[in-house]
């Protein structure tokens, strides 16, 4: 039994082949909820965080298409909308799975604000593409009229790019801790949380950026003194030589070993890189175990029997000497 933060990747919420209808997303969420309900039934305390890329992309597109008739919302507001939407689906679907198992836990979503540093270097160089593709002409108009950053994306058209600053703290973490103590299952830091910064000592304001969901999950896990960070994605774990013939998935590794591989540049930014950085940060800041595995291996991964299992070095040597 442990306090576990489950970070759901894109495949836990929708399928790439699918248009993102409510029914389609709910079907994906139901599958993920089944696994999480089993973890709760086994006595674990669970916090859930999740990605929001496709959902926030669709909200941005809706804003864009309707901008003549409805006021467009800034990216931070779109992020908050996506936290509410995805949180609602998880609350309902996980609640159903829990009741089906005779469990009475409540599931609650906390719309989360994540503090970033306004001097983070990411603000000087926006890198993260969001929303749909437009023509070069349209992108140039948007750059002129709104001051937004747009970039050509691998021959497919132009896309808005926004900064992806480092998460420093989850504002609502103390409240989330109180909810957990009551036995409530909490969904938080969805899509990395809404990026905010301190204008001065007391005033928070939203900022147009996106925060990596795995990095935010690691930060929240640290603030909640979580024992296990379980990152569920669409591959079996962390691979060496990913996509090459000599590809090999890592099973048990120590923090030190993973840090060494990361320094060698094994893991690309934007996909496996942030998961590895999240795992490292979590273990460096007091976590016991980080797991990166596929969604369908969620239960085996939590049990230590699937995926890439990362432990602090001293824990592993202690286990080895006990064996
Ligand atoms: P999620 O939505 O779960 O965050 P991502 O697409 O961001 O998923 O990250 C998972 C993807 O990372 C995998 O589908 C895989 O294509 C890619 N990837 C890149 N490098 C590696 C690696 N070294 N090991 C495993 N997967 C990798
Ligand atoms: Mg990702």
PDB file of C-alpha atoms in Angstrom, residues 59-323:
ATOM      1  CA  UNK A  59     -10.430  24.089 -27.722  1.00  0.00           C
ATOM      2  CA  UNK A  60      -7.967  26.468 -29.416  1.00  0.00           C
ATOM      3  CA  UNK A  61      -9.364  25.513 -32.815  1.00  0.00           C
ATOM      4  CA  UNK A  62     -12.937  26.127 -31.627  1.00  0.00           C
ATOM      5  CA  UNK A  63     -11.859  29.564 -30.393  1.00  0.00           C
ATOM      6  CA  UNK A  64     -10.216  30.265 -33.707  1.00  0.00           C
ATOM      7  CA  UNK A  65     -13.222  29.235 -35.818  1.00  0.00           C
ATOM      8  CA  UNK A  66     -15.690  31.158 -33.662  1.00  0.00           C
ATOM      9  CA  UNK A  67     -13.638  34.290 -33.046  1.00  0.00           C
ATOM     10  CA  UNK A  68     -16.046  36.584 -34.980  1.00  0.00           C
ATOM     11  CA  UNK A  69     -18.972  35.640 -32.724  1.00  0.00           C
ATOM     12  CA  UNK A  70     -17.484  34.640 -29.343  1.00  0.00           C
ATOM     13  CA  UNK A  71     -14.550  36.274 -27.545  1.00  0.00           C
ATOM     14  CA  UNK A  72     -11.416  34.136 -27.897  1.00  0.00           C
ATOM     15  CA  UNK A  73      -9.880  32.841 -24.689  1.00  0.00           C
ATOM     16  CA  UNK A  74      -6.145  32.999 -23.938  1.00  0.00           C
ATOM     17  CA  UNK A  75      -4.169  29.772 -23.671  1.00  0.00           C
ATOM     18  CA  UNK A  76      -4.196  29.680 -19.861  1.00  0.00           C
ATOM     19  CA  UNK A  77      -8.010  29.776 -19.889  1.00  0.00           C
ATOM     20  CA  UNK A  78      -8.098  27.034 -22.556  1.00  0.00           C
ATOM     21  CA  UNK A  79      -5.830  24.940 -20.316  1.00  0.00           C
ATOM     22  CA  UNK A  80      -8.236  25.398 -17.402  1.00  0.00           C
ATOM     23  CA  UNK A  81     -11.151  24.355 -19.653  1.00  0.00           C
ATOM     24  CA  UNK A  82      -9.302  21.182 -20.599  1.00  0.00           C
ATOM     25  CA  UNK A  83      -8.571  20.366 -16.936  1.00  0.00           C
ATOM     26  CA  UNK A  84     -12.292  20.631 -16.208  1.00  0.00           C
ATOM     27  CA  UNK A  85     -13.310  18.569 -19.234  1.00  0.00           C
ATOM     28  CA  UNK A  86     -10.858  15.721 -18.671  1.00  0.00           C
ATOM     29  CA  UNK A  87     -11.361  15.837 -14.899  1.00  0.00           C
ATOM     30  CA  UNK A  88     -15.107  15.451 -15.417  1.00  0.00           C
ATOM     31  CA  UNK A  89     -14.607  12.364 -17.581  1.00  0.00           C
ATOM     32  CA  UNK A  90     -12.271  10.776 -15.024  1.00  0.00           C
ATOM     33  CA  UNK A  91     -14.513  11.668 -12.057  1.00  0.00           C
ATOM     34  CA  UNK A  92     -17.508  10.045 -13.672  1.00  0.00           C
ATOM     35  CA  UNK A  93     -15.803   7.025 -15.155  1.00  0.00           C
ATOM     36  CA  UNK A  94     -13.537   6.216 -12.188  1.00  0.00           C
ATOM     37  CA  UNK A  95     -16.464   6.833  -9.820  1.00  0.00           C
ATOM     38  CA  UNK A  96     -18.473   4.248 -11.761  1.00  0.00           C
ATOM     39  CA  UNK A  97     -15.613   1.726 -11.646  1.00  0.00           C
ATOM     40  CA  UNK A  98     -15.193   2.232  -7.883  1.00  0.00           C
ATOM     41  CA  UNK A  99     -18.910   1.811  -7.161  1.00  0.00           C
ATOM     42  CA  UNK A 100     -18.950  -1.319  -9.323  1.00  0.00           C
ATOM     43  CA  UNK A 101     -16.332  -2.710  -6.920  1.00  0.00           C
ATOM     44  CA  UNK A 102     -18.356  -1.670  -3.870  1.00  0.00           C
ATOM     45  CA  UNK A 103     -15.966   1.181  -3.010  1.00  0.00           C
ATOM     46  CA  UNK A 104     -17.218   4.552  -1.813  1.00  0.00           C
ATOM     47  CA  UNK A 105     -14.277   6.850  -2.476  1.00  0.00           C
ATOM     48  CA  UNK A 106     -15.171  10.195  -4.003  1.00  0.00           C
ATOM     49  CA  UNK A 107     -13.236  11.385  -7.046  1.00  0.00           C
ATOM     50  CA  UNK A 108     -12.643  15.137  -7.269  1.00  0.00           C
ATOM     51  CA  UNK A 109     -10.837  17.315  -9.788  1.00  0.00           C
ATOM     52  CA  UNK A 110      -8.843  20.295  -8.617  1.00  0.00           C
ATOM     53  CA  UNK A 111      -8.279  22.863 -11.354  1.00  0.00           C
ATOM     54  CA  UNK A 112      -4.621  23.433 -10.700  1.00  0.00           C
ATOM     55  CA  UNK A 113      -2.349  26.432 -11.086  1.00  0.00           C
ATOM     56  CA  UNK A 114       1.344  25.748 -11.570  1.00  0.00           C
ATOM     57  CA  UNK A 115       3.816  28.484 -10.688  1.00  0.00           C
ATOM     58  CA  UNK A 116       6.549  29.229 -13.213  1.00  0.00           C
ATOM     59  CA  UNK A 117       9.419  31.721 -13.207  1.00  0.00           C
ATOM     60  CA  UNK A 118       8.706  34.661 -15.548  1.00  0.00           C
ATOM     61  CA  UNK A 119      12.488  34.767 -16.140  1.00  0.00           C
ATOM     62  CA  UNK A 120      12.560  31.108 -17.226  1.00  0.00           C
ATOM     63  CA  UNK A 121      14.681  30.961 -20.421  1.00  0.00           C
ATOM     64  CA  UNK A 122      11.773  29.159 -22.143  1.00  0.00           C
ATOM     65  CA  UNK A 123       9.969  32.521 -22.433  1.00  0.00           C
ATOM     66  CA  UNK A 124      12.716  33.828 -24.708  1.00  0.00           C
ATOM     67  CA  UNK A 125      12.476  30.845 -27.045  1.00  0.00           C
ATOM     68  CA  UNK A 126       8.985  29.309 -27.445  1.00  0.00           C
ATOM     69  CA  UNK A 127       9.291  25.692 -28.642  1.00  0.00           C
ATOM     70  CA  UNK A 128       6.060  23.839 -27.951  1.00  0.00           C
ATOM     71  CA  UNK A 129       3.579  23.624 -30.887  1.00  0.00           C
ATOM     72  CA  UNK A 130      -0.108  23.974 -29.946  1.00  0.00           C
ATOM     73  CA  UNK A 131      -3.366  23.963 -31.912  1.00  0.00           C
ATOM     74  CA  UNK A 132      -3.976  23.421 -35.616  1.00  0.00           C
ATOM     75  CA  UNK A 133      -1.969  24.102 -38.768  1.00  0.00           C
ATOM     76  CA  UNK A 134      -2.406  27.266 -40.881  1.00  0.00           C
ATOM     77  CA  UNK A 135      -0.853  28.678 -44.069  1.00  0.00           C
ATOM     78  CA  UNK A 136       2.272  30.841 -43.968  1.00  0.00           C
ATOM     79  CA  UNK A 137       0.134  33.887 -44.862  1.00  0.00           C
ATOM     80  CA  UNK A 138      -2.229  33.335 -41.931  1.00  0.00           C
ATOM     81  CA  UNK A 139       0.684  32.702 -39.568  1.00  0.00           C
ATOM     82  CA  UNK A 140       2.331  35.976 -40.620  1.00  0.00           C
ATOM     83  CA  UNK A 141      -0.933  37.843 -40.007  1.00  0.00           C
ATOM     84  CA  UNK A 142      -1.160  36.365 -36.503  1.00  0.00           C
ATOM     85  CA  UNK A 143       2.458  37.252 -35.738  1.00  0.00           C
ATOM     86  CA  UNK A 144       1.804  40.867 -36.876  1.00  0.00           C
ATOM     87  CA  UNK A 145      -1.564  41.330 -35.153  1.00  0.00           C
ATOM     88  CA  UNK A 146      -1.143  39.433 -31.899  1.00  0.00           C
ATOM     89  CA  UNK A 147       2.597  39.213 -31.305  1.00  0.00           C
ATOM     90  CA  UNK A 148       2.251  35.412 -31.041  1.00  0.00           C
ATOM     91  CA  UNK A 149       5.114  33.143 -32.098  1.00  0.00           C
ATOM     92  CA  UNK A 150       4.433  30.810 -35.035  1.00  0.00           C
ATOM     93  CA  UNK A 151       6.784  28.336 -36.683  1.00  0.00           C
ATOM     94  CA  UNK A 152       6.862  26.024 -39.664  1.00  0.00           C
ATOM     95  CA  UNK A 153       6.336  22.425 -38.468  1.00  0.00           C
ATOM     96  CA  UNK A 154       8.160  19.743 -40.518  1.00  0.00           C
ATOM     97  CA  UNK A 155       6.629  20.640 -43.896  1.00  0.00           C
ATOM     98  CA  UNK A 156       3.050  20.232 -42.618  1.00  0.00           C
ATOM     99  CA  UNK A 157       2.206  23.933 -42.284  1.00  0.00           C
ATOM    100  CA  UNK A 158       2.569  26.624 -39.628  1.00  0.00           C
ATOM    101  CA  UNK A 159       1.670  26.156 -35.977  1.00  0.00           C
ATOM    102  CA  UNK A 160       1.613  28.424 -33.000  1.00  0.00           C
ATOM    103  CA  UNK A 161       4.538  27.788 -30.635  1.00  0.00           C
ATOM    104  CA  UNK A 162       4.475  28.683 -26.966  1.00  0.00           C
ATOM    105  CA  UNK A 163       7.021  28.593 -24.147  1.00  0.00           C
ATOM    106  CA  UNK A 164       7.277  25.479 -21.991  1.00  0.00           C
ATOM    107  CA  UNK A 165       8.720  26.740 -18.693  1.00  0.00           C
ATOM    108  CA  UNK A 166       9.716  24.526 -15.761  1.00  0.00           C
ATOM    109  CA  UNK A 167       7.060  23.948 -13.078  1.00  0.00           C
ATOM    110  CA  UNK A 168       8.197  25.326  -9.706  1.00  0.00           C
ATOM    111  CA  UNK A 169       5.218  24.580  -7.447  1.00  0.00           C
ATOM    112  CA  UNK A 170       1.583  23.501  -7.547  1.00  0.00           C
ATOM    113  CA  UNK A 171      -0.443  26.246  -5.836  1.00  0.00           C
ATOM    114  CA  UNK A 172      -3.246  23.933  -4.660  1.00  0.00           C
ATOM    115  CA  UNK A 173      -1.002  21.150  -3.285  1.00  0.00           C
ATOM    116  CA  UNK A 174      -1.943  21.779   0.388  1.00  0.00           C
ATOM    117  CA  UNK A 175      -5.648  21.385  -0.417  1.00  0.00           C
ATOM    118  CA  UNK A 176      -4.955  18.255  -2.469  1.00  0.00           C
ATOM    119  CA  UNK A 177      -3.110  16.795   0.538  1.00  0.00           C
ATOM    120  CA  UNK A 178      -6.150  17.453   2.745  1.00  0.00           C
ATOM    121  CA  UNK A 179      -8.449  15.745   0.227  1.00  0.00           C
ATOM    122  CA  UNK A 180      -6.165  12.694   0.119  1.00  0.00           C
ATOM    123  CA  UNK A 181      -6.204  12.517   3.909  1.00  0.00           C
ATOM    124  CA  UNK A 182     -10.024  12.296   3.699  1.00  0.00           C
ATOM    125  CA  UNK A 183      -9.757   9.293   1.368  1.00  0.00           C
ATOM    126  CA  UNK A 184     -10.717  11.283  -1.721  1.00  0.00           C
ATOM    127  CA  UNK A 185      -9.165  10.382  -5.064  1.00  0.00           C
ATOM    128  CA  UNK A 186      -7.846  13.589  -6.620  1.00  0.00           C
ATOM    129  CA  UNK A 187      -7.312  14.536 -10.263  1.00  0.00           C
ATOM    130  CA  UNK A 188      -4.841  17.442 -10.415  1.00  0.00           C
ATOM    131  CA  UNK A 189      -2.148  19.147 -12.484  1.00  0.00           C
ATOM    132  CA  UNK A 190      -3.960  18.095 -15.663  1.00  0.00           C
ATOM    133  CA  UNK A 191      -2.030  19.168 -18.728  1.00  0.00           C
ATOM    134  CA  UNK A 192       0.731  20.255 -16.334  1.00  0.00           C
ATOM    135  CA  UNK A 193      -1.654  22.702 -14.646  1.00  0.00           C
ATOM    136  CA  UNK A 194      -2.405  26.254 -15.736  1.00  0.00           C
ATOM    137  CA  UNK A 195       0.860  28.212 -15.852  1.00  0.00           C
ATOM    138  CA  UNK A 196       0.823  31.216 -13.516  1.00  0.00           C
ATOM    139  CA  UNK A 197       3.475  33.525 -12.126  1.00  0.00           C
ATOM    140  CA  UNK A 198       3.763  35.867  -9.168  1.00  0.00           C
ATOM    141  CA  UNK A 199       3.429  39.495 -10.334  1.00  0.00           C
ATOM    142  CA  UNK A 200       4.532  40.510  -6.883  1.00  0.00           C
ATOM    143  CA  UNK A 201       4.543  38.817  -3.475  1.00  0.00           C
ATOM    144  CA  UNK A 202       0.825  38.170  -3.435  1.00  0.00           C
ATOM    145  CA  UNK A 203      -0.688  38.438  -6.906  1.00  0.00           C
ATOM    146  CA  UNK A 204      -0.853  35.499  -9.326  1.00  0.00           C
ATOM    147  CA  UNK A 205      -1.555  35.926 -13.034  1.00  0.00           C
ATOM    148  CA  UNK A 206      -1.958  33.436 -15.882  1.00  0.00           C
ATOM    149  CA  UNK A 207       0.565  33.243 -18.675  1.00  0.00           C
ATOM    150  CA  UNK A 208       0.293  31.855 -22.215  1.00  0.00           C
ATOM    151  CA  UNK A 209       2.510  28.789 -22.017  1.00  0.00           C
ATOM    152  CA  UNK A 210       2.205  25.044 -21.539  1.00  0.00           C
ATOM    153  CA  UNK A 211       3.847  22.990 -18.833  1.00  0.00           C
ATOM    154  CA  UNK A 212       5.041  19.467 -19.468  1.00  0.00           C
ATOM    155  CA  UNK A 213       2.625  17.150 -17.679  1.00  0.00           C
ATOM    156  CA  UNK A 214       5.303  14.699 -16.516  1.00  0.00           C
ATOM    157  CA  UNK A 215       7.434  17.455 -14.964  1.00  0.00           C
ATOM    158  CA  UNK A 216       4.381  18.942 -13.229  1.00  0.00           C
ATOM    159  CA  UNK A 217       3.385  15.465 -11.992  1.00  0.00           C
ATOM    160  CA  UNK A 218       6.848  14.989 -10.468  1.00  0.00           C
ATOM    161  CA  UNK A 219       6.619  18.367  -8.731  1.00  0.00           C
ATOM    162  CA  UNK A 220       3.155  17.570  -7.345  1.00  0.00           C
ATOM    163  CA  UNK A 221       4.348  14.119  -6.242  1.00  0.00           C
ATOM    164  CA  UNK A 222       7.174  15.748  -4.325  1.00  0.00           C
ATOM    165  CA  UNK A 223       4.840  18.269  -2.645  1.00  0.00           C
ATOM    166  CA  UNK A 224       2.471  15.445  -1.598  1.00  0.00           C
ATOM    167  CA  UNK A 225       5.270  13.131  -0.346  1.00  0.00           C
ATOM    168  CA  UNK A 226       4.127  10.481  -2.810  1.00  0.00           C
ATOM    169  CA  UNK A 227       6.024   7.166  -2.691  1.00  0.00           C
ATOM    170  CA  UNK A 228       5.518   5.911  -6.247  1.00  0.00           C
ATOM    171  CA  UNK A 229       5.368   7.968  -9.447  1.00  0.00           C
ATOM    172  CA  UNK A 230       3.700   5.790 -12.105  1.00  0.00           C
ATOM    173  CA  UNK A 231       4.013   7.274 -15.607  1.00  0.00           C
ATOM    174  CA  UNK A 232       1.707   5.430 -18.020  1.00  0.00           C
ATOM    175  CA  UNK A 233       2.360   5.851 -21.721  1.00  0.00           C
ATOM    176  CA  UNK A 234       2.145   4.023 -25.053  1.00  0.00           C
ATOM    177  CA  UNK A 235       5.464   2.126 -24.949  1.00  0.00           C
ATOM    178  CA  UNK A 236       6.653  -0.700 -22.690  1.00  0.00           C
ATOM    179  CA  UNK A 237       9.176   1.497 -20.889  1.00  0.00           C
ATOM    180  CA  UNK A 238      12.355   3.470 -21.401  1.00  0.00           C
ATOM    181  CA  UNK A 239      14.385   2.103 -24.318  1.00  0.00           C
ATOM    182  CA  UNK A 240      18.021   2.446 -25.220  1.00  0.00           C
ATOM    183  CA  UNK A 241      18.676   3.008 -28.935  1.00  0.00           C
ATOM    184  CA  UNK A 242      14.949   3.648 -29.354  1.00  0.00           C
ATOM    185  CA  UNK A 243      13.719   2.895 -32.884  1.00  0.00           C
ATOM    186  CA  UNK A 244      17.017   1.306 -33.953  1.00  0.00           C
ATOM    187  CA  UNK A 245      17.582  -2.417 -34.557  1.00  0.00           C
ATOM    188  CA  UNK A 246      19.573  -2.743 -31.311  1.00  0.00           C
ATOM    189  CA  UNK A 247      16.699  -1.183 -29.278  1.00  0.00           C
ATOM    190  CA  UNK A 248      16.413  -2.597 -25.759  1.00  0.00           C
ATOM    191  CA  UNK A 249      13.942  -1.717 -22.988  1.00  0.00           C
ATOM    192  CA  UNK A 250      15.370  -1.015 -19.533  1.00  0.00           C
ATOM    193  CA  UNK A 251      13.937  -3.070 -16.657  1.00  0.00           C
ATOM    194  CA  UNK A 252      15.338  -2.270 -13.192  1.00  0.00           C
ATOM    195  CA  UNK A 253      17.684   0.722 -13.119  1.00  0.00           C
ATOM    196  CA  UNK A 254      19.029   2.893 -10.369  1.00  0.00           C
ATOM    197  CA  UNK A 255      18.720   6.658 -10.304  1.00  0.00           C
ATOM    198  CA  UNK A 256      22.460   6.996 -10.900  1.00  0.00           C
ATOM    199  CA  UNK A 257      22.369   4.689 -13.933  1.00  0.00           C
ATOM    200  CA  UNK A 258      19.439   6.594 -15.452  1.00  0.00           C
ATOM    201  CA  UNK A 259      21.145   9.942 -14.848  1.00  0.00           C
ATOM    202  CA  UNK A 260      24.217   8.642 -16.660  1.00  0.00           C
ATOM    203  CA  UNK A 261      22.153   7.554 -19.667  1.00  0.00           C
ATOM    204  CA  UNK A 262      20.300  10.876 -19.695  1.00  0.00           C
ATOM    205  CA  UNK A 263      23.602  12.780 -19.790  1.00  0.00           C
ATOM    206  CA  UNK A 264      24.633  10.666 -22.799  1.00  0.00           C
ATOM    207  CA  UNK A 265      21.616  12.136 -24.632  1.00  0.00           C
ATOM    208  CA  UNK A 266      19.660   8.854 -24.972  1.00  0.00           C
ATOM    209  CA  UNK A 267      16.220  10.431 -24.553  1.00  0.00           C
ATOM    210  CA  UNK A 268      14.647  13.055 -26.840  1.00  0.00           C
ATOM    211  CA  UNK A 269      13.055  16.270 -25.577  1.00  0.00           C
ATOM    212  CA  UNK A 270       9.287  16.351 -25.853  1.00  0.00           C
ATOM    213  CA  UNK A 271       8.586  12.610 -25.436  1.00  0.00           C
ATOM    214  CA  UNK A 272      10.751  10.276 -23.308  1.00  0.00           C
ATOM    215  CA  UNK A 273      13.132  13.056 -22.187  1.00  0.00           C
ATOM    216  CA  UNK A 274      10.687  14.793 -19.809  1.00  0.00           C
ATOM    217  CA  UNK A 275       9.516  11.454 -18.351  1.00  0.00           C
ATOM    218  CA  UNK A 276      13.114  10.567 -17.490  1.00  0.00           C
ATOM    219  CA  UNK A 277      13.737  14.059 -16.066  1.00  0.00           C
ATOM    220  CA  UNK A 278      10.506  13.746 -14.047  1.00  0.00           C
ATOM    221  CA  UNK A 279      11.569  10.364 -12.645  1.00  0.00           C
ATOM    222  CA  UNK A 280      15.027  11.688 -11.747  1.00  0.00           C
ATOM    223  CA  UNK A 281      13.645  14.837 -10.072  1.00  0.00           C
ATOM    224  CA  UNK A 282      11.077  12.820  -8.121  1.00  0.00           C
ATOM    225  CA  UNK A 283      13.666  10.367  -6.749  1.00  0.00           C
ATOM    226  CA  UNK A 284      16.190  13.134  -6.026  1.00  0.00           C
ATOM    227  CA  UNK A 285      13.524  14.877  -3.939  1.00  0.00           C
ATOM    228  CA  UNK A 286      12.484  12.020  -1.704  1.00  0.00           C
ATOM    229  CA  UNK A 287      10.425   9.637  -3.880  1.00  0.00           C
ATOM    230  CA  UNK A 288      10.962   5.883  -3.418  1.00  0.00           C
ATOM    231  CA  UNK A 289      10.279   4.497  -6.881  1.00  0.00           C
ATOM    232  CA  UNK A 290       9.427   5.816 -10.341  1.00  0.00           C
ATOM    233  CA  UNK A 291       7.914   3.564 -12.991  1.00  0.00           C
ATOM    234  CA  UNK A 292       7.556   4.255 -16.714  1.00  0.00           C
ATOM    235  CA  UNK A 293       5.426   1.632 -18.445  1.00  0.00           C
ATOM    236  CA  UNK A 294       2.565   1.103 -20.870  1.00  0.00           C
ATOM    237  CA  UNK A 295      -1.013   1.853 -19.837  1.00  0.00           C
ATOM    238  CA  UNK A 296      -2.039  -1.807 -20.039  1.00  0.00           C
ATOM    239  CA  UNK A 297       0.852  -2.779 -17.742  1.00  0.00           C
ATOM    240  CA  UNK A 298      -0.324  -0.286 -15.085  1.00  0.00           C
ATOM    241  CA  UNK A 299      -0.994  -2.885 -12.383  1.00  0.00           C
ATOM    242  CA  UNK A 300       2.097  -4.977 -13.085  1.00  0.00           C
ATOM    243  CA  UNK A 301       4.143  -1.768 -13.220  1.00  0.00           C
ATOM    244  CA  UNK A 302       2.872  -0.674  -9.806  1.00  0.00           C
ATOM    245  CA  UNK A 303       3.677  -4.155  -8.473  1.00  0.00           C
ATOM    246  CA  UNK A 304       7.258  -3.749  -9.719  1.00  0.00           C
ATOM    247  CA  UNK A 305       6.830  -6.436 -12.371  1.00  0.00           C
ATOM    248  CA  UNK A 306       6.722  -4.525 -15.668  1.00  0.00           C
ATOM    249  CA  UNK A 307       8.128  -1.491 -17.406  1.00  0.00           C
ATOM    250  CA  UNK A 308      11.176   0.491 -16.379  1.00  0.00           C
ATOM    251  CA  UNK A 309      11.541   0.498 -12.595  1.00  0.00           C
ATOM    252  CA  UNK A 310      13.768   3.255 -11.244  1.00  0.00           C
ATOM    253  CA  UNK A 311      14.938   3.326  -7.628  1.00  0.00           C
ATOM    254  CA  UNK A 312      17.244   5.495  -5.575  1.00  0.00           C
ATOM    255  CA  UNK A 313      20.673   3.872  -5.578  1.00  0.00           C
ATOM    256  CA  UNK A 314      20.862   3.168  -1.836  1.00  0.00           C
ATOM    257  CA  UNK A 315      17.452   1.438  -1.852  1.00  0.00           C
ATOM    258  CA  UNK A 316      18.489  -0.922  -4.604  1.00  0.00           C
ATOM    259  CA  UNK A 317      21.772  -1.851  -2.921  1.00  0.00           C
ATOM    260  CA  UNK A 318      19.901  -2.429   0.336  1.00  0.00           C
ATOM    261  CA  UNK A 319      17.459  -4.739  -1.470  1.00  0.00           C
ATOM    262  CA  UNK A 320      20.366  -6.493  -3.167  1.00  0.00           C
ATOM    263  CA  UNK A 321      22.209  -7.077   0.107  1.00  0.00           C
ATOM    264  CA  UNK A 322      19.008  -8.338   1.762  1.00  0.00           C
ATOM    265  CA  UNK A 323      18.517 -10.847  -1.070  1.00  0.00           C
TER     266      UNK A 323
END
